Coordinates of C-alpha atoms in Angstrom, one line a residue:
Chain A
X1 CA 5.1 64.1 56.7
X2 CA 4.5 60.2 58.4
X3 CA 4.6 60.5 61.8
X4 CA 3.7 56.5 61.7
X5 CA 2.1 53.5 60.3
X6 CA -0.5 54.4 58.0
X7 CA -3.8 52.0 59.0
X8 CA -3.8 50.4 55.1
X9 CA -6.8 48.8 54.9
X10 CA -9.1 49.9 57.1
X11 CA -8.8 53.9 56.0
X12 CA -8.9 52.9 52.3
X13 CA -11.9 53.2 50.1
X14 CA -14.2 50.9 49.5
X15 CA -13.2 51.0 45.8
X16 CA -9.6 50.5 47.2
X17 CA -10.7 47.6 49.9
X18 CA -12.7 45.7 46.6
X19 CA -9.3 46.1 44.6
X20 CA -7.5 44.1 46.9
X21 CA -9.7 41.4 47.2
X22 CA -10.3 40.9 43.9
X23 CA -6.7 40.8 42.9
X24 CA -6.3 39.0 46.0
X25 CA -8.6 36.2 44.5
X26 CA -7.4 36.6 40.8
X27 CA -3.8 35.4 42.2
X28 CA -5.4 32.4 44.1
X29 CA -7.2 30.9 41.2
X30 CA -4.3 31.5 38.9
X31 CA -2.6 29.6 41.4
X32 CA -4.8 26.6 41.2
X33 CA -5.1 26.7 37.4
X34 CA -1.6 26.6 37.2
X35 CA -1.5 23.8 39.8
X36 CA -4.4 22.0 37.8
X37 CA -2.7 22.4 34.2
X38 CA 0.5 21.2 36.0
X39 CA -1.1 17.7 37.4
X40 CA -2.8 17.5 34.3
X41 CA 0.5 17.8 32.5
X42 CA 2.1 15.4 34.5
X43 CA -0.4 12.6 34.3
X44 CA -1.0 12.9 30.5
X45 CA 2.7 12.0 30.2
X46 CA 2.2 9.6 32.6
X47 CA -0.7 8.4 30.8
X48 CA 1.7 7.9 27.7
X49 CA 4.6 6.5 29.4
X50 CA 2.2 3.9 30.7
X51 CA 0.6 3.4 26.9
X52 CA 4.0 3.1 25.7
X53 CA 5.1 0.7 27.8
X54 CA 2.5 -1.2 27.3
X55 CA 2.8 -1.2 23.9
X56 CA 6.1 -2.6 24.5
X57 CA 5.2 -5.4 25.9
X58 CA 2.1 -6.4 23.8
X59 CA 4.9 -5.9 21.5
X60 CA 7.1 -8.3 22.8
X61 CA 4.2 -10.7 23.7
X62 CA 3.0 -10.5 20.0
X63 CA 6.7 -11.3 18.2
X64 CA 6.9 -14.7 21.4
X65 CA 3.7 -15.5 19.8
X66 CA 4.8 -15.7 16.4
X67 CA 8.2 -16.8 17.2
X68 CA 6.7 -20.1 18.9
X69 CA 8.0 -19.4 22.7
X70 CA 4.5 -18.7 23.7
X71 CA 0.7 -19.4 22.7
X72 CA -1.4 -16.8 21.6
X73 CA -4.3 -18.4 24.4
X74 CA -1.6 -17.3 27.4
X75 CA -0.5 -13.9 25.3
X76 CA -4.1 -13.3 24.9
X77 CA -5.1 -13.8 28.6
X78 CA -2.2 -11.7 30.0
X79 CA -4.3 -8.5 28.0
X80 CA -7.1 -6.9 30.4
X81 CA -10.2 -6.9 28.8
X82 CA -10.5 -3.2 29.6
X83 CA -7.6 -2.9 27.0
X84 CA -9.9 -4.6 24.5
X85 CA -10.4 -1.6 21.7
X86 CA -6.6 -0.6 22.1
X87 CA -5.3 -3.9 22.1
X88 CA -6.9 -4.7 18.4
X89 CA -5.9 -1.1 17.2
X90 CA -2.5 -2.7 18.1
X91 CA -2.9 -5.9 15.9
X92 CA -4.4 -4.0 13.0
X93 CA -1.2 -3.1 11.4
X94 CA 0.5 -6.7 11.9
X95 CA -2.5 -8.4 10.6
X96 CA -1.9 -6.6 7.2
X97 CA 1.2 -6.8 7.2
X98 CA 1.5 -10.8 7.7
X99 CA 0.1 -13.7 5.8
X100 CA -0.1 -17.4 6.4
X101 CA 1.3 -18.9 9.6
X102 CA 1.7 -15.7 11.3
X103 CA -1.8 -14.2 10.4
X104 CA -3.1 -17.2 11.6
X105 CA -1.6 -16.7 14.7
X106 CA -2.5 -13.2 15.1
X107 CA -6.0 -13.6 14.8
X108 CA -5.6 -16.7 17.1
X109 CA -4.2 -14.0 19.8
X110 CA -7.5 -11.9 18.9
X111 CA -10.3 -14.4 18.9
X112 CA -11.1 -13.8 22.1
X113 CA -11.7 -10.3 21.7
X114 CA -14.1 -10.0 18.7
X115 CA -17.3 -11.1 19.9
X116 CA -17.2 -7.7 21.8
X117 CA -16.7 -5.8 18.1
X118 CA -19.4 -8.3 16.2
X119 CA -21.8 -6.8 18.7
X120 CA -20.8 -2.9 17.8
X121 CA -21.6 -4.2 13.5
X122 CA -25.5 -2.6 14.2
X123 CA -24.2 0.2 16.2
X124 CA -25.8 3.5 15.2
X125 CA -22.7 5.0 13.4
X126 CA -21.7 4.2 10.7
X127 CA -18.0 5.4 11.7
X128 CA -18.3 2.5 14.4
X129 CA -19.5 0.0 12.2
X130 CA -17.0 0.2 9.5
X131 CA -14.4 -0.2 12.6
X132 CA -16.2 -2.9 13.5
X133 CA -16.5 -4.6 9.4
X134 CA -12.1 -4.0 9.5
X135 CA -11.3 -5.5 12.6
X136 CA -13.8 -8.5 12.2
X137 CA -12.3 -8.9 8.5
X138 CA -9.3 -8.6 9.7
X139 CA -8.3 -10.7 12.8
X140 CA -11.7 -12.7 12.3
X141 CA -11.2 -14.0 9.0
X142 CA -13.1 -16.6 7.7
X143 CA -15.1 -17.3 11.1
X144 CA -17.1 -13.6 10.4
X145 CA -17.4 -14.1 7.0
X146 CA -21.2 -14.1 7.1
X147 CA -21.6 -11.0 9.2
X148 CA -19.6 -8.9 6.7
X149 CA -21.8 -10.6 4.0
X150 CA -24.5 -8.6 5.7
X151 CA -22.7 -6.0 5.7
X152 CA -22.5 -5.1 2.4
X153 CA -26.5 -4.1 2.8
X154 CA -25.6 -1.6 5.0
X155 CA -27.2 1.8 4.8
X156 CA -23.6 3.3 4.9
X157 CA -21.5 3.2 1.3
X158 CA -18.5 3.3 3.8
X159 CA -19.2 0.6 5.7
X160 CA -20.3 -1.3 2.7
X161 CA -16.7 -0.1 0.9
X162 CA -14.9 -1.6 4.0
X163 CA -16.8 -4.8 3.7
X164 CA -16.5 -5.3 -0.2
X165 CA -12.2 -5.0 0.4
X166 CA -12.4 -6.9 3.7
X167 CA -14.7 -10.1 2.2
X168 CA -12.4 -9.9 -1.1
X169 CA -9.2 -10.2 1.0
X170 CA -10.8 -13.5 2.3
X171 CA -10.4 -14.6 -1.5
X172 CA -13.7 -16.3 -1.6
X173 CA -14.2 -16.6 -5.5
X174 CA -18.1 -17.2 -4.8
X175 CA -18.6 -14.1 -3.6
X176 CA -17.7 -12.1 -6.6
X177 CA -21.1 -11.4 -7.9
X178 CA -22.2 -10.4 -4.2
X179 CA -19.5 -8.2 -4.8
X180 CA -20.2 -6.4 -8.5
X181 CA -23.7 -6.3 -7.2
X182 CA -22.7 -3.3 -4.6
X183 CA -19.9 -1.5 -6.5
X184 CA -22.8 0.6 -8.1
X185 CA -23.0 1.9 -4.6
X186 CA -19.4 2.4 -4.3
X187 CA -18.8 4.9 -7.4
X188 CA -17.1 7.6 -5.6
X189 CA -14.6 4.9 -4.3
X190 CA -11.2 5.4 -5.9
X191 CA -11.1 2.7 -8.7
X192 CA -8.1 1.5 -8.0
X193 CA -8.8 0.2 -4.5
X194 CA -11.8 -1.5 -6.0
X195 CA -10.0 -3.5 -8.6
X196 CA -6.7 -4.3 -6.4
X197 CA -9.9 -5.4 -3.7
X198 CA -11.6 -7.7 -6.4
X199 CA -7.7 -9.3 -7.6
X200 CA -8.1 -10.9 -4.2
X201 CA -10.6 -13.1 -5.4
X202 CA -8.7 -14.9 -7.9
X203 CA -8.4 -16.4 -10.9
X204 CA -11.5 -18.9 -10.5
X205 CA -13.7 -15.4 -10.3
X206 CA -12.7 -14.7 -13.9
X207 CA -15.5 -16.0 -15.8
X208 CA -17.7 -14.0 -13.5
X209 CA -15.8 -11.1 -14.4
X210 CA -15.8 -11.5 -17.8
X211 CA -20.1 -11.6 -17.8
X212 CA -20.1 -8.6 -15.7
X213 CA -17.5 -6.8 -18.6
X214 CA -20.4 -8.5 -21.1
X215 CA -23.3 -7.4 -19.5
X216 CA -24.8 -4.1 -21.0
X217 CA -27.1 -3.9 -18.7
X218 CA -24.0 -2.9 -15.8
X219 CA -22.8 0.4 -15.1
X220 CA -20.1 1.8 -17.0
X221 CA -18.3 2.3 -13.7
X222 CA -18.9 -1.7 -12.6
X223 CA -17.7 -2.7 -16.2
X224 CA -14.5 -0.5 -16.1
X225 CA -13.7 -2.1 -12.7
X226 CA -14.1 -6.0 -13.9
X227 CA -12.3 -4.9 -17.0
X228 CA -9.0 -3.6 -15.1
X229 CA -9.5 -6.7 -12.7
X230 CA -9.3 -9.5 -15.6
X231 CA -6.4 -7.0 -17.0
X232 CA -4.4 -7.3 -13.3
X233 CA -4.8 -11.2 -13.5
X234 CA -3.7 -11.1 -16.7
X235 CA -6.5 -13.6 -17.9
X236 CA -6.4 -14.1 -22.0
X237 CA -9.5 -15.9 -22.1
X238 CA -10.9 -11.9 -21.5
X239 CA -9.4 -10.8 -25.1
X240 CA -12.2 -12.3 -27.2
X241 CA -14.9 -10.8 -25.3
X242 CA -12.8 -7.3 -24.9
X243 CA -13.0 -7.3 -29.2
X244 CA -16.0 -7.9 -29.4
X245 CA -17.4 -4.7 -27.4
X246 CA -14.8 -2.9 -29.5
X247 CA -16.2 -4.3 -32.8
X248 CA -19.6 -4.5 -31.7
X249 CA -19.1 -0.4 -30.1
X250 CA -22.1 1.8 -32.6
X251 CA -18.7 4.5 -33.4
X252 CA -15.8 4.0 -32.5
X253 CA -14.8 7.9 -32.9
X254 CA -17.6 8.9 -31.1
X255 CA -17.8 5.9 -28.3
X256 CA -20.7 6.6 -26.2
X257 CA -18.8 5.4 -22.9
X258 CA -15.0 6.7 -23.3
X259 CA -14.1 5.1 -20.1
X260 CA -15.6 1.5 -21.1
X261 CA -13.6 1.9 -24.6
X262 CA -10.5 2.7 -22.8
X263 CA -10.8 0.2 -20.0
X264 CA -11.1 -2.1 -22.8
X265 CA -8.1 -1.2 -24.7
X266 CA -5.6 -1.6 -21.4
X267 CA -6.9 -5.0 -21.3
X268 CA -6.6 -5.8 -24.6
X269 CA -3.7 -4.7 -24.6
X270 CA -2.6 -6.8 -21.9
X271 CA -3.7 -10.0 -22.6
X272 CA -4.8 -9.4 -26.2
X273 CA -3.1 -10.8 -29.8
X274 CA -2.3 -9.4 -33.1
X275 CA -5.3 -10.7 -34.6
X276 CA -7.1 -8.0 -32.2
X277 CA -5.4 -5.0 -34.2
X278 CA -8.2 -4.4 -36.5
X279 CA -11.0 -4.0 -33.5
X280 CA -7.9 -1.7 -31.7
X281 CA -7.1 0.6 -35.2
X282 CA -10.6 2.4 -35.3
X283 CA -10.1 4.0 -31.9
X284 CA -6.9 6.2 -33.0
X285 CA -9.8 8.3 -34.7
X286 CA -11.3 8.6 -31.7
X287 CA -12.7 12.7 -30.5
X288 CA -11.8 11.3 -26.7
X289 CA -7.9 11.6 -26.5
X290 CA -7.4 9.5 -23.4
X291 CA -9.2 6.7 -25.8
X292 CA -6.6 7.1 -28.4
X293 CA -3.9 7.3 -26.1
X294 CA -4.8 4.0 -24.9
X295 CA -5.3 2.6 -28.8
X296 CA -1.8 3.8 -29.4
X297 CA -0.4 2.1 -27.1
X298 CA -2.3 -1.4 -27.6
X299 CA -0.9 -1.0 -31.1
X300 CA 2.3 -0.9 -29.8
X301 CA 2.3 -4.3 -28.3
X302 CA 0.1 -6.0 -30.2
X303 CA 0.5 -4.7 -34.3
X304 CA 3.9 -4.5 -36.4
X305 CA 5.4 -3.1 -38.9
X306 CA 1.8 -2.7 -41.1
X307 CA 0.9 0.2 -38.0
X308 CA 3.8 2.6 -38.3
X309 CA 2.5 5.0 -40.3
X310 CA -0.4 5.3 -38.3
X311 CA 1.4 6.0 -35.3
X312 CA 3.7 8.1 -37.3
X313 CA 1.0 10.3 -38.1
X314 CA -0.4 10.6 -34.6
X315 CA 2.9 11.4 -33.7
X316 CA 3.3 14.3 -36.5
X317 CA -0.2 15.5 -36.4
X318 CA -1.9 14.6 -33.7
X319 CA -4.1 17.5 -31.5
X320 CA -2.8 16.1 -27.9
X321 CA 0.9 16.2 -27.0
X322 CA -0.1 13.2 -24.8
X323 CA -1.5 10.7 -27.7
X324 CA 1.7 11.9 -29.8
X325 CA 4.2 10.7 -26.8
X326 CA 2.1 7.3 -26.9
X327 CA 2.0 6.9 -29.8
X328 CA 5.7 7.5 -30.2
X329 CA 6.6 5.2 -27.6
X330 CA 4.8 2.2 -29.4
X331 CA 7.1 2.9 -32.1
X332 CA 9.7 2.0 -30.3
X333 CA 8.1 -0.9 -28.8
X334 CA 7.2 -2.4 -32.3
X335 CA 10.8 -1.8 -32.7
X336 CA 10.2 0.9 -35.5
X337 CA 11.9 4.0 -34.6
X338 CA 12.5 5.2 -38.3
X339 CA 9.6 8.1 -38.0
X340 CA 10.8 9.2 -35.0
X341 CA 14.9 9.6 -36.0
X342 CA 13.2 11.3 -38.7
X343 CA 11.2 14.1 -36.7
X344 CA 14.1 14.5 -34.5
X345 CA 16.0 15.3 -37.3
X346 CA 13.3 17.9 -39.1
X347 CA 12.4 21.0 -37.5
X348 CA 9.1 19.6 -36.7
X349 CA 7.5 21.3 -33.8
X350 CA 7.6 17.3 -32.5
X351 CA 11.1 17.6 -32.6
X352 CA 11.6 17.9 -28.9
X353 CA 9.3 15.2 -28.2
X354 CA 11.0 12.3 -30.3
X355 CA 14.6 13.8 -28.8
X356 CA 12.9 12.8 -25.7
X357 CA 11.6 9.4 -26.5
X358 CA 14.5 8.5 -28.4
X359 CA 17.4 7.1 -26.6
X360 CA 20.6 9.4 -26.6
X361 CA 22.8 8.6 -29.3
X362 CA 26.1 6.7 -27.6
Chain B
X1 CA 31.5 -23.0 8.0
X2 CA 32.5 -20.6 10.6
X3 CA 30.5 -19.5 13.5
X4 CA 30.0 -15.7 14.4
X5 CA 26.6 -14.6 13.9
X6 CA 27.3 -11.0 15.5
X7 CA 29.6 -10.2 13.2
X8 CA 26.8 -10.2 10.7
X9 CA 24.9 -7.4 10.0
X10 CA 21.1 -6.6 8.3
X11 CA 20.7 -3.3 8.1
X12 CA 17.2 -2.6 8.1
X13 CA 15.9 0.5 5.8
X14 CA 12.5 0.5 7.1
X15 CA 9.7 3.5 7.6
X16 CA 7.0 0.6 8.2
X17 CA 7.2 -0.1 12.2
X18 CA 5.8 -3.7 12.1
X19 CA 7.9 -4.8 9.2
X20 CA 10.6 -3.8 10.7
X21 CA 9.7 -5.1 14.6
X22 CA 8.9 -8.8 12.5
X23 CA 11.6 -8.9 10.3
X24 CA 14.0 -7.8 13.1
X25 CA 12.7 -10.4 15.7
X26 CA 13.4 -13.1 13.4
X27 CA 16.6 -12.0 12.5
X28 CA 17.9 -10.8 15.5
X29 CA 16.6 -14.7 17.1
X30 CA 18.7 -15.9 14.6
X31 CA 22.0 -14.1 15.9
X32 CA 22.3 -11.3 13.6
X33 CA 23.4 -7.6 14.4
X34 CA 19.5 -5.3 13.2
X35 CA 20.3 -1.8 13.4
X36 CA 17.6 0.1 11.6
X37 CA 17.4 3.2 9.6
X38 CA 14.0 5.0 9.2
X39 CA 14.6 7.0 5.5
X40 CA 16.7 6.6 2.7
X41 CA 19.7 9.3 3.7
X42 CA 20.4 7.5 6.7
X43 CA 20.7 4.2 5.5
X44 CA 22.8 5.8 2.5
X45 CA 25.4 7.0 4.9
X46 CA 25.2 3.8 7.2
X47 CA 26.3 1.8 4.4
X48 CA 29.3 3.7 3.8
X49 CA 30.3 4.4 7.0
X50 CA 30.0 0.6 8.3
X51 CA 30.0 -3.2 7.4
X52 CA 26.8 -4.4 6.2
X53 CA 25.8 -7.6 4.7
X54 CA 22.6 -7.0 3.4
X55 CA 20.4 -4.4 3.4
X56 CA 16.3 -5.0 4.0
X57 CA 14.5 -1.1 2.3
X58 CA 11.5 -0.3 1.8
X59 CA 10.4 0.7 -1.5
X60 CA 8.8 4.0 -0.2
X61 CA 11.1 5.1 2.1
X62 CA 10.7 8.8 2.9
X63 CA 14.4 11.1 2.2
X64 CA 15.5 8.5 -0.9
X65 CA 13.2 5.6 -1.9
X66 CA 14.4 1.9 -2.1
X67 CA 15.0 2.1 -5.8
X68 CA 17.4 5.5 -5.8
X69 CA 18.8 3.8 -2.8
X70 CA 20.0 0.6 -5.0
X71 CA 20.6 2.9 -7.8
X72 CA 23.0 4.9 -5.5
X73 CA 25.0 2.4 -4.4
X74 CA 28.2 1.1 -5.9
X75 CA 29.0 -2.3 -7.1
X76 CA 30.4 -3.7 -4.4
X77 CA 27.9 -2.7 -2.5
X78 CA 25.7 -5.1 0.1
X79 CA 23.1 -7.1 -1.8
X80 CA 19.6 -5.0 -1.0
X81 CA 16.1 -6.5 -0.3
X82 CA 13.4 -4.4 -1.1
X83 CA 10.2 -4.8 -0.1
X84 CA 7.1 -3.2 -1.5
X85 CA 3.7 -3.6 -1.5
X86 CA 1.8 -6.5 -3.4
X87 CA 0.3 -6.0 -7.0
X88 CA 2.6 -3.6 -8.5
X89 CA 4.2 -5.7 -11.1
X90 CA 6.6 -3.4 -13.1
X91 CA 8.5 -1.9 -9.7
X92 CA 9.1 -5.3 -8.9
X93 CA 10.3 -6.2 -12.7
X94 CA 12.5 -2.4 -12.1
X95 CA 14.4 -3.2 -9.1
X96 CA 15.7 -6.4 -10.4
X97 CA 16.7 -4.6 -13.6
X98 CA 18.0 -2.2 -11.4
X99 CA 20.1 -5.0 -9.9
X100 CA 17.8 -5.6 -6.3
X101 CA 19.4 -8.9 -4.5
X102 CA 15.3 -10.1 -3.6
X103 CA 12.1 -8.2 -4.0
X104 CA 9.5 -9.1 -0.9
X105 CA 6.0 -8.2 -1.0
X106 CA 3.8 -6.9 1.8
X107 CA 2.0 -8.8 3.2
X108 CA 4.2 -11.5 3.6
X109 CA 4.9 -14.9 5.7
X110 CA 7.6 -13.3 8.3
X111 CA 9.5 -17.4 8.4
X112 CA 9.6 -17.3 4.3
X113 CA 10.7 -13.3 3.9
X114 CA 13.4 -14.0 6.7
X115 CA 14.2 -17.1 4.3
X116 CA 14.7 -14.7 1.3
X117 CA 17.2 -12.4 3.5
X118 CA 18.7 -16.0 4.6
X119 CA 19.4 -16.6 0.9
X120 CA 21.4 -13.1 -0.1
X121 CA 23.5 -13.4 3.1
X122 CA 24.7 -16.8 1.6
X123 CA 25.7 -16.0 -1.4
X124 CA 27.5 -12.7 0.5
X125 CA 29.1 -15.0 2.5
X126 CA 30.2 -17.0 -0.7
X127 CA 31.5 -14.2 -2.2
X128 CA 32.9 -12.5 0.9
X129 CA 34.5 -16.2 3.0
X130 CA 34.5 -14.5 6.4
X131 CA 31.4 -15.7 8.7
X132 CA 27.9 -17.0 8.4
X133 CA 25.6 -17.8 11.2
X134 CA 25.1 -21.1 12.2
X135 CA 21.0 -20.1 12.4
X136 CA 21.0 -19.0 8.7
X137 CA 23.4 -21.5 7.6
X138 CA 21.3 -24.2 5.0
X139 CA 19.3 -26.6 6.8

């Protein structure tokens, strides 16, 4: 048995003794990593309290600006230039989100700020230099005009993207065929943003629009985009030219550019007349269904009564469940709805789909 | 006309954080009670449960949009300002059929949009003879 205290350390192994020491260490650096992640906690939420409050008062600053009480020079000088980058991530949102007076203001608060980002437009990536094309479009506006001009040569399609919707947005109808000239560039851009991008330029870029929809020697995809732009501002002196391209088309049920026929029709339809019907009625033989979907419903607004059975018989017969729905609904629009109280009646396999068109009997 | 600007309430139904902090500046500057709502449920219930005068949503407004907001509401209801992004002309032509008070679009010029809001809480007040604020009241 113990007859006293047993001398630990110094009768242990060495395996014993290297034991110790190591678990001995282990606990020490677990308890400076813990103290470490702990002050590194702390000071990342510190870190945020101090970017939210002052966030809050750029805030506050920013709505005194554009409330009057103060002047975007003294709001301005009260930001430290260290805060530069944050600070115009800050006005981003409220410059596009403001027009007018309070734009003005805005990028009043921010022109001294951007001569800093102008220098980052030939940094070496691209990422950085489409930061730089926003923020300059932006809170610059017209005074950086030129310098996004430039841009638009830029070896990146997304900083050339950025500076095509930034330099529309400064509605500057003279630089629309600067524009169409880099959209061929800009094909896996979503159309959409494109065309709502050009509609900032106006009504007096029209007739430029309506060469570029003219000119055969465009892209499809640069066509399509000037077609939907005239479409969006609604301008009728487009409808002539639109009929002609559908006259003029080599076959109209085997158009050689679908998309072109189709952007076509929309516009047509849109700012087109009933004397346009007979350029329109060839594409409901078209193979492309999206092409006869979009013939259907140009019919619809611009024929009468001379087109129902035409659309009757898309309705009844036609291969796409799509082109028969659009076709059913310009029925209704030209106010014929005959056909389709007829095939709801029948046990037409289209049944279902004039029920649905139809509005339910009262 | 009578004088009691906090007893006048916007609600505003908004998701987008700087539409809402400069159409609340303006409003709240001009004496009115702002409380905001960030999606469509909770503005559905603060309308029910307390006196609004008009209502500022956003057309996209996560929970229930703008539009199923005004279509959820009955009659009497407060007149409701939506505002939506430019360019999309047949939402704006749908929420005046579906009986929107004023239809903003983004971006807009905050003194002009406040103007809008300005308008709908007069003909509240017109309809409802209780209190307008002096600040809104027709210069």
């Amino acid at each position: 048995m113990f007859s006293g205290p047993v001398p630990f350390v110094s009768e242990a192994s060495p395996v014993l003794t290297v034991l110790i020491w190591a678990t001995l260490i282990l606990t020490a650096l677990s308890l400076v990593f813990a103290v470490v992640a702990l002050g590194l906690h702390l000071w990342s939420r510190r870190q945020a309290r101090t970017e939210r409050a002052r966030r809050t008062a750029w805030r506050e600053g920013l709505l005194d600006v554009l409330a009057g009480e103060r002047s975007p020079d003294a709001f301005a000088e009260s930001v430290s230039r260290a805060q530069r980058t944050a600070f115009l991530s800050f006005l981003v949102p409220y410059a596009t989100t403001v027009r007018g007076e309070a734009l003005r203001q805005i990028r009043a608060v921010a022109a001294p700020f951007l001569d800093a980002v102008a220098d980052t437009l030939t940094a070496r990536w691209p990422l950085v230099r489409a930061q730089a094309v926003q923020r300059l479009g932006l809170l610059g506006g017209d005074a950086y005009a030129d310098a996004l001009r430039e841009r638009l040569d830029d070896p990146s399609g997304r900083v050339v993207g950025m500076a095509l919707r930034r330099l529309a947005q400064l509605g500057h109808p003279e630089d629309a065929e600067r524009l169409l000239g880099v959209l061929d560039r800009l094909q896996n851009m979503d159309r959409r943003q494109v065309t709502s991008a050009l509609l900032e330029l106006g009504e007096d870029a029209a007739p430029t629009f309506r060469a570029a929809l003219a000119d055969d020697e465009r892209s499809t995809f640069v066509r399509v985009c000037a077609a939907e732009t005239l479409r969006w501002l609604g301008d009728s002196d487009a409808a002539a030219g639109a009929a002609r391209l559908l006259r003029d088309a080599p076959d109209a049920s085997s158009a050689p550019e679908p998309e072109l026929v189709a952007g076509l029709l929309r516009l047509i339809r849109r700012v087109g007349q009933s004397r346009h019907v007979d350029e329109v009625r060839p594409y409901l033989a078209s193979e492309v269904p999206f092409v006869r979907i979009h013939a259907a419903r140009a019919l619809g607004r611009l024929g009468d009564r001379a087109e129902e059975p035409l659309l009757a018989a898309l309705v009844r017969g036609d291969d796409s469940r799509w082109v028969a729905l659009s076709a059913a609904k310009s029925l209704l629009e030209l106010g014929r709805p005959g056909p389709l109280h007829r095939i709801r009646q029948s046990d037409h396999p289209r049944a279902a789909l004039a029920s649905d068109v139809l509005p339910a009997p009262a | 006309m009578d004088v009691d600007a906090t007893h006048t309430t916007v609600l505003l139904a908004l998701e987008h954080q700087p539409s809402a902090d400069l159409l609340g500046d303006r409003l709240r500057r001009a004496g009115l009670e702002v409380p905001r709502v960030e999606d469509g449920e909770a503005a559905h219930e603060r309308i029910q449960e307390t006196d609004i005068d008009v209502v500022v949503a956003q057309v996209r407004l996560p929970g229930r949009t703008g539009l199923e907001l005004l279509r959820s509401l009955p009659p009497m209801c407060p007149p409701v300002v939506l505002l939506g992004r430019r360019g999309n002309d047949d939402e704006i032509v749908r929420a005046f059929e579906m009986g929107a008070a004023e239809f903003i679009t983004r971006p807009f010029a905050p003194r002009v949009a406040v103007a809008r809001i300005q308008r709908c809480l007069q003909f509240r007040a017109a309809a409802r003879p209780s209190s307008v604020p002096e600040a809104l009241s027709t210069e």
